[in-house]
PDB file of C-alpha atoms in Angstrom:
ATOM      1  CA  UNK A   8      -7.901-106.125 -86.582  1.00 41.00           C
ATOM      2  CA  UNK A   9     -11.260-105.763 -88.362  1.00 41.00           C
ATOM      3  CA  UNK A  10     -10.911-109.319 -89.665  1.00 34.00           C
ATOM      4  CA  UNK A  11     -10.223-110.570 -86.122  1.00 34.00           C
ATOM      5  CA  UNK A  12     -13.336-108.771 -84.797  1.00 42.00           C
ATOM      6  CA  UNK A  13     -15.358-110.297 -87.620  1.00 38.00           C
ATOM      7  CA  UNK A  14     -14.214-113.766 -86.570  1.00 37.00           C
ATOM      8  CA  UNK A  15     -15.439-113.153 -83.024  1.00 41.00           C
ATOM      9  CA  UNK A  16     -18.928-112.397 -84.286  1.00 46.00           C
ATOM     10  CA  UNK A  17     -19.209-115.510 -86.423  1.00 44.00           C
ATOM     11  CA  UNK A  18     -21.513-118.110 -84.817  1.00 43.00           C
ATOM     12  CA  UNK A  19     -19.555-121.137 -83.574  1.00 45.00           C
ATOM     13  CA  UNK A  20     -20.679-124.710 -83.923  1.00 45.00           C
ATOM     14  CA  UNK A  21     -23.992-126.178 -84.965  1.00 47.00           C
ATOM     15  CA  UNK A  22     -25.099-126.870 -81.399  1.00 81.00           C
ATOM     16  CA  UNK A  23     -26.312-123.319 -80.869  1.00 93.00           C
ATOM     17  CA  UNK A  24     -30.018-123.179 -79.879  1.00 94.00           C
ATOM     18  CA  UNK A  25     -32.184-122.297 -82.908  1.00 92.00           C
ATOM     19  CA  UNK A  26     -33.436-118.990 -81.470  1.00 90.00           C
ATOM     20  CA  UNK A  27     -30.060-117.844 -80.168  1.00 96.00           C
ATOM     21  CA  UNK A  28     -26.841-116.388 -81.461  1.00 96.00           C
ATOM     22  CA  UNK A  29     -23.599-118.000 -80.332  1.00 96.00           C
ATOM     23  CA  UNK A  30     -20.474-115.876 -80.393  1.00 96.00           C
ATOM     24  CA  UNK A  31     -17.374-115.009 -78.382  1.00 92.00           C
ATOM     25  CA  UNK A  32     -16.600-112.139 -76.033  1.00 83.00           C
ATOM     26  CA  UNK A  33     -12.965-111.639 -75.048  1.00 83.00           C
ATOM     27  CA  UNK A  34     -12.228-115.258 -75.840  1.00 88.00           C
ATOM     28  CA  UNK A  35     -15.175-116.553 -73.790  1.00 94.00           C
ATOM     29  CA  UNK A  36     -18.156-118.162 -75.460  1.00 96.00           C
ATOM     30  CA  UNK A  37     -21.501-116.424 -75.186  1.00 97.00           C
ATOM     31  CA  UNK A  38     -25.051-117.502 -75.997  1.00 98.00           C
ATOM     32  CA  UNK A  39     -27.359-114.582 -76.761  1.00 97.00           C
ATOM     33  CA  UNK A  40     -31.082-115.401 -76.664  1.00 98.00           C
ATOM     34  CA  UNK A  41     -32.553-111.980 -75.918  1.00 98.00           C
ATOM     35  CA  UNK A  42     -36.084-111.120 -77.100  1.00 98.00           C
ATOM     36  CA  UNK A  43     -36.782-114.466 -78.779  1.00 97.00           C
ATOM     37  CA  UNK A  44     -40.196-115.172 -77.209  1.00 97.00           C
ATOM     38  CA  UNK A  45     -38.771-118.144 -75.303  1.00 97.00           C
ATOM     39  CA  UNK A  46     -41.130-119.695 -72.747  1.00 97.00           C
ATOM     40  CA  UNK A  47     -38.528-121.927 -71.129  1.00 97.00           C
ATOM     41  CA  UNK A  48     -34.773-122.184 -70.812  1.00 96.00           C
ATOM     42  CA  UNK A  49     -33.346-123.878 -73.931  1.00 94.00           C
ATOM     43  CA  UNK A  50     -32.210-127.468 -73.417  1.00 90.00           C
ATOM     44  CA  UNK A  51     -29.424-127.457 -76.017  1.00 92.00           C
ATOM     45  CA  UNK A  52     -27.175-124.683 -74.678  1.00 96.00           C
ATOM     46  CA  UNK A  53     -23.508-125.526 -75.417  1.00 95.00           C
ATOM     47  CA  UNK A  54     -21.657-126.855 -72.377  1.00 94.00           C
ATOM     48  CA  UNK A  55     -18.713-124.453 -72.631  1.00 95.00           C
ATOM     49  CA  UNK A  56     -20.801-121.264 -72.541  1.00 97.00           C
ATOM     50  CA  UNK A  57     -19.558-118.546 -70.183  1.00 97.00           C
ATOM     51  CA  UNK A  58     -22.087-115.756 -70.768  1.00 97.00           C
ATOM     52  CA  UNK A  59     -25.794-116.549 -71.165  1.00 98.00           C
ATOM     53  CA  UNK A  60     -28.363-113.878 -72.019  1.00 98.00           C
ATOM     54  CA  UNK A  61     -32.019-114.925 -71.780  1.00 98.00           C
ATOM     55  CA  UNK A  62     -33.470-111.500 -71.070  1.00 98.00           C
ATOM     56  CA  UNK A  63     -36.690-110.061 -72.500  1.00 98.00           C
ATOM     57  CA  UNK A  64     -38.414-113.401 -73.081  1.00 98.00           C
ATOM     58  CA  UNK A  65     -41.502-115.117 -71.615  1.00 98.00           C
ATOM     59  CA  UNK A  66     -39.813-117.636 -69.319  1.00 98.00           C
ATOM     60  CA  UNK A  67     -42.032-118.378 -66.304  1.00 98.00           C
ATOM     61  CA  UNK A  68     -39.977-120.852 -64.271  1.00 98.00           C
ATOM     62  CA  UNK A  69     -36.409-121.860 -63.464  1.00 98.00           C
ATOM     63  CA  UNK A  70     -36.571-125.611 -62.788  1.00 97.00           C
ATOM     64  CA  UNK A  71     -34.129-127.697 -60.772  1.00 96.00           C
ATOM     65  CA  UNK A  72     -30.774-128.326 -62.455  1.00 95.00           C
ATOM     66  CA  UNK A  73     -31.608-125.902 -65.266  1.00 96.00           C
ATOM     67  CA  UNK A  74     -27.906-125.036 -65.758  1.00 96.00           C
ATOM     68  CA  UNK A  75     -26.225-128.039 -64.171  1.00 94.00           C
ATOM     69  CA  UNK A  76     -24.350-129.104 -67.318  1.00 93.00           C
ATOM     70  CA  UNK A  77     -22.941-125.584 -67.868  1.00 96.00           C
ATOM     71  CA  UNK A  78     -19.910-125.826 -65.589  1.00 93.00           C
ATOM     72  CA  UNK A  79     -18.143-122.787 -67.125  1.00 96.00           C
ATOM     73  CA  UNK A  80     -21.079-120.448 -66.739  1.00 97.00           C
ATOM     74  CA  UNK A  81     -20.211-117.129 -65.091  1.00 97.00           C
ATOM     75  CA  UNK A  82     -23.035-114.750 -65.994  1.00 97.00           C
ATOM     76  CA  UNK A  83     -26.771-115.301 -66.479  1.00 98.00           C
ATOM     77  CA  UNK A  84     -29.172-112.546 -67.493  1.00 98.00           C
ATOM     78  CA  UNK A  85     -32.825-113.537 -66.907  1.00 98.00           C
ATOM     79  CA  UNK A  86     -34.171-110.030 -66.521  1.00 98.00           C
ATOM     80  CA  UNK A  87     -37.447-108.842 -68.079  1.00 98.00           C
ATOM     81  CA  UNK A  88     -39.086-112.256 -68.249  1.00 98.00           C
ATOM     82  CA  UNK A  89     -42.255-113.553 -66.593  1.00 98.00           C
ATOM     83  CA  UNK A  90     -40.549-115.732 -63.979  1.00 98.00           C
ATOM     84  CA  UNK A  91     -42.834-116.625 -61.065  1.00 98.00           C
ATOM     85  CA  UNK A  92     -41.242-119.785 -59.663  1.00 97.00           C
ATOM     86  CA  UNK A  93     -37.635-120.690 -58.900  1.00 97.00           C
ATOM     87  CA  UNK A  94     -36.939-124.215 -57.664  1.00 97.00           C
ATOM     88  CA  UNK A  95     -34.622-124.827 -54.706  1.00 95.00           C
ATOM     89  CA  UNK A  96     -32.008-126.529 -56.892  1.00 95.00           C
ATOM     90  CA  UNK A  97     -32.383-124.152 -59.842  1.00 96.00           C
ATOM     91  CA  UNK A  98     -28.697-123.175 -59.847  1.00 96.00           C
ATOM     92  CA  UNK A  99     -27.252-126.459 -58.675  1.00 94.00           C
ATOM     93  CA  UNK A 100     -23.984-127.210 -60.404  1.00 93.00           C
ATOM     94  CA  UNK A 101     -23.116-123.602 -61.282  1.00 94.00           C
ATOM     95  CA  UNK A 102     -23.264-121.967 -57.847  1.00 89.00           C
ATOM     96  CA  UNK A 103     -19.505-121.975 -57.275  1.00 89.00           C
ATOM     97  CA  UNK A 104     -18.469-120.333 -60.543  1.00 94.00           C
ATOM     98  CA  UNK A 105     -21.358-117.970 -61.184  1.00 96.00           C
ATOM     99  CA  UNK A 106     -20.360-114.300 -60.829  1.00 96.00           C
ATOM    100  CA  UNK A 107     -23.507-112.461 -61.926  1.00 97.00           C
ATOM    101  CA  UNK A 108     -27.218-113.337 -61.897  1.00 98.00           C
ATOM    102  CA  UNK A 109     -29.848-110.854 -63.044  1.00 98.00           C
ATOM    103  CA  UNK A 110     -33.445-111.701 -62.023  1.00 98.00           C
ATOM    104  CA  UNK A 111     -34.760-108.151 -62.095  1.00 98.00           C
ATOM    105  CA  UNK A 112     -38.092-107.138 -63.649  1.00 98.00           C
ATOM    106  CA  UNK A 113     -39.857-110.476 -63.373  1.00 98.00           C
ATOM    107  CA  UNK A 114     -42.937-111.648 -61.449  1.00 98.00           C
ATOM    108  CA  UNK A 115     -41.151-113.208 -58.496  1.00 98.00           C
ATOM    109  CA  UNK A 116     -43.095-112.912 -55.218  1.00 97.00           C
ATOM    110  CA  UNK A 117     -41.046-115.321 -53.131  1.00 95.00           C
ATOM    111  CA  UNK A 118     -38.007-117.491 -53.562  1.00 92.00           C
ATOM    112  CA  UNK A 119     -36.513-120.401 -51.617  1.00 92.00           C
ATOM    113  CA  UNK A 120     -33.531-118.984 -49.788  1.00 90.00           C
ATOM    114  CA  UNK A 121     -31.607-122.191 -50.573  1.00 92.00           C
ATOM    115  CA  UNK A 122     -31.688-121.264 -54.259  1.00 93.00           C
ATOM    116  CA  UNK A 123     -29.756-118.025 -53.752  1.00 91.00           C
ATOM    117  CA  UNK A 124     -27.753-118.286 -50.540  1.00 87.00           C
ATOM    118  CA  UNK A 125     -25.515-120.970 -52.069  1.00 85.00           C
ATOM    119  CA  UNK A 126     -24.447-118.523 -54.773  1.00 91.00           C
ATOM    120  CA  UNK A 127     -21.348-116.344 -54.783  1.00 90.00           C
ATOM    121  CA  UNK A 128     -22.774-114.337 -57.669  1.00 95.00           C
ATOM    122  CA  UNK A 129     -23.793-110.708 -57.509  1.00 96.00           C
ATOM    123  CA  UNK A 130     -27.603-110.662 -57.601  1.00 96.00           C
ATOM    124  CA  UNK A 131     -30.043-108.228 -59.126  1.00 97.00           C
ATOM    125  CA  UNK A 132     -33.558-108.741 -57.711  1.00 97.00           C
ATOM    126  CA  UNK A 133     -35.137-105.333 -58.280  1.00 97.00           C
ATOM    127  CA  UNK A 134     -38.566-104.617 -59.749  1.00 97.00           C
ATOM    128  CA  UNK A 135     -40.298-107.818 -58.734  1.00 98.00           C
ATOM    129  CA  UNK A 136     -43.639-107.977 -56.846  1.00 98.00           C
ATOM    130  CA  UNK A 137     -41.981-109.279 -53.686  1.00 98.00           C
ATOM    131  CA  UNK A 138     -43.887-110.567 -50.683  1.00 97.00           C
ATOM    132  CA  UNK A 139     -41.756-109.383 -47.783  1.00 96.00           C
ATOM    133  CA  UNK A 140     -41.069-112.376 -45.553  1.00 93.00           C
ATOM    134  CA  UNK A 141     -38.302-114.106 -43.616  1.00 94.00           C
ATOM    135  CA  UNK A 142     -36.740-115.878 -46.617  1.00 91.00           C
ATOM    136  CA  UNK A 143     -36.396-112.619 -48.548  1.00 93.00           C
ATOM    137  CA  UNK A 144     -34.955-110.903 -45.487  1.00 94.00           C
ATOM    138  CA  UNK A 145     -32.305-113.620 -45.145  1.00 93.00           C
ATOM    139  CA  UNK A 146     -31.410-113.261 -48.812  1.00 90.00           C
ATOM    140  CA  UNK A 147     -31.046-109.515 -48.384  1.00 89.00           C
ATOM    141  CA  UNK A 148     -28.704-109.866 -45.399  1.00 90.00           C
ATOM    142  CA  UNK A 149     -26.620-112.843 -46.549  1.00 90.00           C
ATOM    143  CA  UNK A 150     -26.504-112.849 -50.370  1.00 91.00           C
ATOM    144  CA  UNK A 151     -24.242-110.645 -52.543  1.00 93.00           C
ATOM    145  CA  UNK A 152     -26.772-108.136 -53.827  1.00 94.00           C
ATOM    146  CA  UNK A 153     -25.975-105.530 -56.436  1.00 94.00           C
ATOM    147  CA  UNK A 154     -25.750-102.319 -54.397  1.00 91.00           C
ATOM    148  CA  UNK A 155     -27.063-100.160 -57.228  1.00 91.00           C
ATOM    149  CA  UNK A 156     -30.385-102.019 -57.314  1.00 92.00           C
ATOM    150  CA  UNK A 157     -30.959-103.028 -53.689  1.00 93.00           C
ATOM    151  CA  UNK A 158     -33.158 -99.977 -53.042  1.00 92.00           C
ATOM    152  CA  UNK A 159     -35.525-101.199 -55.780  1.00 95.00           C
ATOM    153  CA  UNK A 160     -36.399-104.394 -53.876  1.00 96.00           C
ATOM    154  CA  UNK A 161     -39.834-103.221 -52.770  1.00 97.00           C
ATOM    155  CA  UNK A 162     -42.566-104.843 -50.670  1.00 97.00           C
ATOM    156  CA  UNK A 163     -45.476-105.471 -53.030  1.00 97.00           C
ATOM    157  CA  UNK A 164     -47.275-107.356 -50.243  1.00 97.00           C
ATOM    158  CA  UNK A 165     -46.395-107.729 -46.581  1.00 95.00           C
ATOM    159  CA  UNK A 166     -47.806-108.975 -43.255  1.00 92.00           C
ATOM    160  CA  UNK A 167     -48.749-105.374 -42.411  1.00 93.00           C
ATOM    161  CA  UNK A 168     -50.188-102.819 -44.808  1.00 95.00           C
ATOM    162  CA  UNK A 169     -47.821-100.088 -43.625  1.00 95.00           C
ATOM    163  CA  UNK A 170     -44.862-101.911 -45.232  1.00 96.00           C
ATOM    164  CA  UNK A 171     -46.462-102.168 -48.695  1.00 97.00           C
ATOM    165  CA  UNK A 172     -44.791-100.006 -51.310  1.00 96.00           C
ATOM    166  CA  UNK A 173     -41.662 -99.426 -49.245  1.00 96.00           C
ATOM    167  CA  UNK A 174     -38.149-100.669 -50.047  1.00 96.00           C
ATOM    168  CA  UNK A 175     -37.415-103.790 -48.022  1.00 95.00           C
ATOM    169  CA  UNK A 176     -34.120-102.324 -46.841  1.00 93.00           C
ATOM    170  CA  UNK A 177     -35.960 -99.293 -45.426  1.00 95.00           C
ATOM    171  CA  UNK A 178     -38.439-101.538 -43.591  1.00 96.00           C
ATOM    172  CA  UNK A 179     -35.641-103.613 -42.060  1.00 94.00           C
ATOM    173  CA  UNK A 180     -33.667-100.509 -41.093  1.00 94.00           C
ATOM    174  CA  UNK A 181     -36.749 -99.392 -39.136  1.00 93.00           C
ATOM    175  CA  UNK A 182     -36.320-102.445 -36.890  1.00 93.00           C
ATOM    176  CA  UNK A 183     -38.803-104.844 -38.480  1.00 94.00           C
ATOM    177  CA  UNK A 184     -37.770-108.512 -38.324  1.00 94.00           C
ATOM    178  CA  UNK A 185     -39.921-110.791 -40.468  1.00 92.00           C
ATOM    179  CA  UNK A 186     -38.118-113.862 -39.154  1.00 92.00           C
ATOM    180  CA  UNK A 187     -39.062-113.099 -35.546  1.00 86.00           C
ATOM    181  CA  UNK A 188     -42.679-112.609 -36.661  1.00 53.00           C
ATOM    182  CA  UNK A 189     -42.610-116.082 -38.187  1.00 45.00           C
ATOM    183  CA  UNK A 190     -41.025-117.488 -35.030  1.00 43.00           C
ATOM    184  CA  UNK A 191     -43.752-115.959 -32.884  1.00 41.00           C
ATOM    185  CA  UNK A 192     -46.378-117.401 -35.199  1.00 39.00           C
ATOM    186  CA  UNK A 193     -44.775-120.832 -34.903  1.00 44.00           C
ATOM    187  CA  UNK A 194     -44.612-120.490 -31.122  1.00 41.00           C
ATOM    188  CA  UNK A 195     -48.306-119.613 -30.964  1.00 40.00           C
ATOM    189  CA  UNK A 196     -49.175-122.533 -33.224  1.00 45.00           C
ATOM    190  CA  UNK A 197     -47.107-124.896 -31.080  1.00 50.00           C
ATOM    191  CA  UNK A 198     -48.754-123.579 -27.903  1.00 44.00           C
ATOM    192  CA  UNK A 199     -52.219-124.094 -29.392  1.00 50.00           C
ATOM    193  CA  UNK A 200     -51.274-127.626 -30.469  1.00 56.00           C
ATOM    194  CA  UNK A 201     -49.896-128.492 -27.038  1.00 59.00           C
ATOM    195  CA  UNK A 202     -52.964-126.998 -25.358  1.00 49.00           C
ATOM    196  CA  UNK A 203     -55.186-129.093 -27.642  1.00 61.00           C
ATOM    197  CA  UNK A 204     -53.349-132.298 -26.733  1.00 60.00           C
ATOM    198  CA  UNK A 205     -53.462-131.413 -23.030  1.00 57.00           C
ATOM    199  CA  UNK A 206     -57.202-130.752 -23.243  1.00 64.00           C
ATOM    200  CA  UNK A 207     -57.719-134.111 -24.980  1.00 71.00           C
ATOM    201  CA  UNK A 208     -55.806-135.899 -22.204  1.00 67.00           C
ATOM    202  CA  UNK A 209     -57.863-134.162 -19.509  1.00 71.00           C
ATOM    203  CA  UNK A 210     -61.116-135.040 -21.281  1.00 67.00           C
ATOM    204  CA  UNK A 211     -59.967-138.657 -21.631  1.00 67.00           C
ATOM    205  CA  UNK A 212     -59.127-138.887 -17.927  1.00 74.00           C
ATOM    206  CA  UNK A 213     -62.476-137.366 -16.931  1.00 74.00           C
ATOM    207  CA  UNK A 214     -64.358-139.771 -19.230  1.00 71.00           C
ATOM    208  CA  UNK A 215     -62.325-142.709 -17.930  1.00 68.00           C
ATOM    209  CA  UNK A 216     -63.002-141.862 -14.265  1.00 71.00           C
ATOM    210  CA  UNK A 217     -66.687-141.234 -14.962  1.00 72.00           C
ATOM    211  CA  UNK A 218     -67.001-144.513 -16.867  1.00 67.00           C
ATOM    212  CA  UNK A 219     -65.355-146.461 -14.033  1.00 71.00           C
ATOM    213  CA  UNK A 220     -67.583-144.770 -11.474  1.00 72.00           C
ATOM    214  CA  UNK A 221     -70.693-145.663 -13.469  1.00 67.00           C
ATOM    215  CA  UNK A 222     -69.514-149.282 -13.782  1.00 67.00           C
ATOM    216  CA  UNK A 223     -68.880-149.400 -10.050  1.00 69.00           C
ATOM    217  CA  UNK A 224     -72.362-148.061  -9.320  1.00 69.00           C
ATOM    218  CA  UNK A 225     -73.948-150.609 -11.668  1.00 68.00           C
ATOM    219  CA  UNK A 226     -72.104-153.472 -10.013  1.00 64.00           C
ATOM    220  CA  UNK A 227     -73.084-152.243  -6.564  1.00 66.00           C
ATOM    221  CA  UNK A 228     -76.744-151.913  -7.562  1.00 64.00           C
ATOM    222  CA  UNK A 229     -76.619-155.371  -9.088  1.00 60.00           C
ATOM    223  CA  UNK A 230     -75.341-157.011  -5.918  1.00 60.00           C
ATOM    224  CA  UNK A 231     -77.895-155.152  -3.846  1.00 63.00           C
ATOM    225  CA  UNK A 232     -80.674-156.433  -6.079  1.00 65.00           C
ATOM    226  CA  UNK A 233     -79.750-160.048  -5.541  1.00 58.00           C
ATOM    227  CA  UNK A 234     -81.953-161.920  -2.947  1.00 66.00           C
ATOM    228  CA  UNK A 235     -80.173-162.464   0.279  1.00 60.00           C
ATOM    229  CA  UNK A 236     -79.956-165.940   1.800  1.00 55.00           C
ATOM    230  CA  UNK A 237     -82.453-166.402   4.700  1.00 56.00           C
ATOM    231  CA  UNK A 238     -81.017-167.784   7.955  1.00 58.00           C
ATOM    232  CA  UNK A 239     -82.151-171.409   8.595  1.00 57.00           C
ATOM    233  CA  UNK A 240     -84.294-172.135  11.680  1.00 54.00           C
ATOM    234  CA  UNK A 241     -82.860-174.548  14.284  1.00 51.00           C
TER     235      UNK A 241
END
């Protein structure tokens, strides 16, 4: 049994990223890259990896198709990095099979809802400097969030100062709807735009009428200035 356990800990294959350890867990292949000072996701991760640990590094971005070639991937740990940006197609290709995604303790302020709502994975989003907005609200209501960490999704910034520092779930439970706020803002912007176009049309019509009136007056004055034919004497 000890010999069998030793075999599981032996790195497999030469395709393992230089800063990572490749091993097996319960017959599934794992790539362990924790605390390796990585600034980006390694490009040479083996295709048959199931568990991927990239925690405690200095990764700042998850680009589009970052894991697309890893069709067997079930768990990704990206916690305790410096992630600020997540592209819309960051998890394209692995969304169906992914079971767990840890993005906690990063620098994420906002995230495209398309990046997360396509996932069936359980998400950990706690301890990020979130800007509370409609997209985050939709993620909270529709995504599969880890229930143990949902209370730690806190508003670092928000449209109103009274929400800052409060758990997003608490703010939403109080009846706040960030999506309706955005809709009202869009409605106001549309009204202003329509009013601007209407005002331009009115100004154009007024200028057009005034211009025609001035032309008419000039023509009338011109004809009046012409000498009139004198009647001939019999």
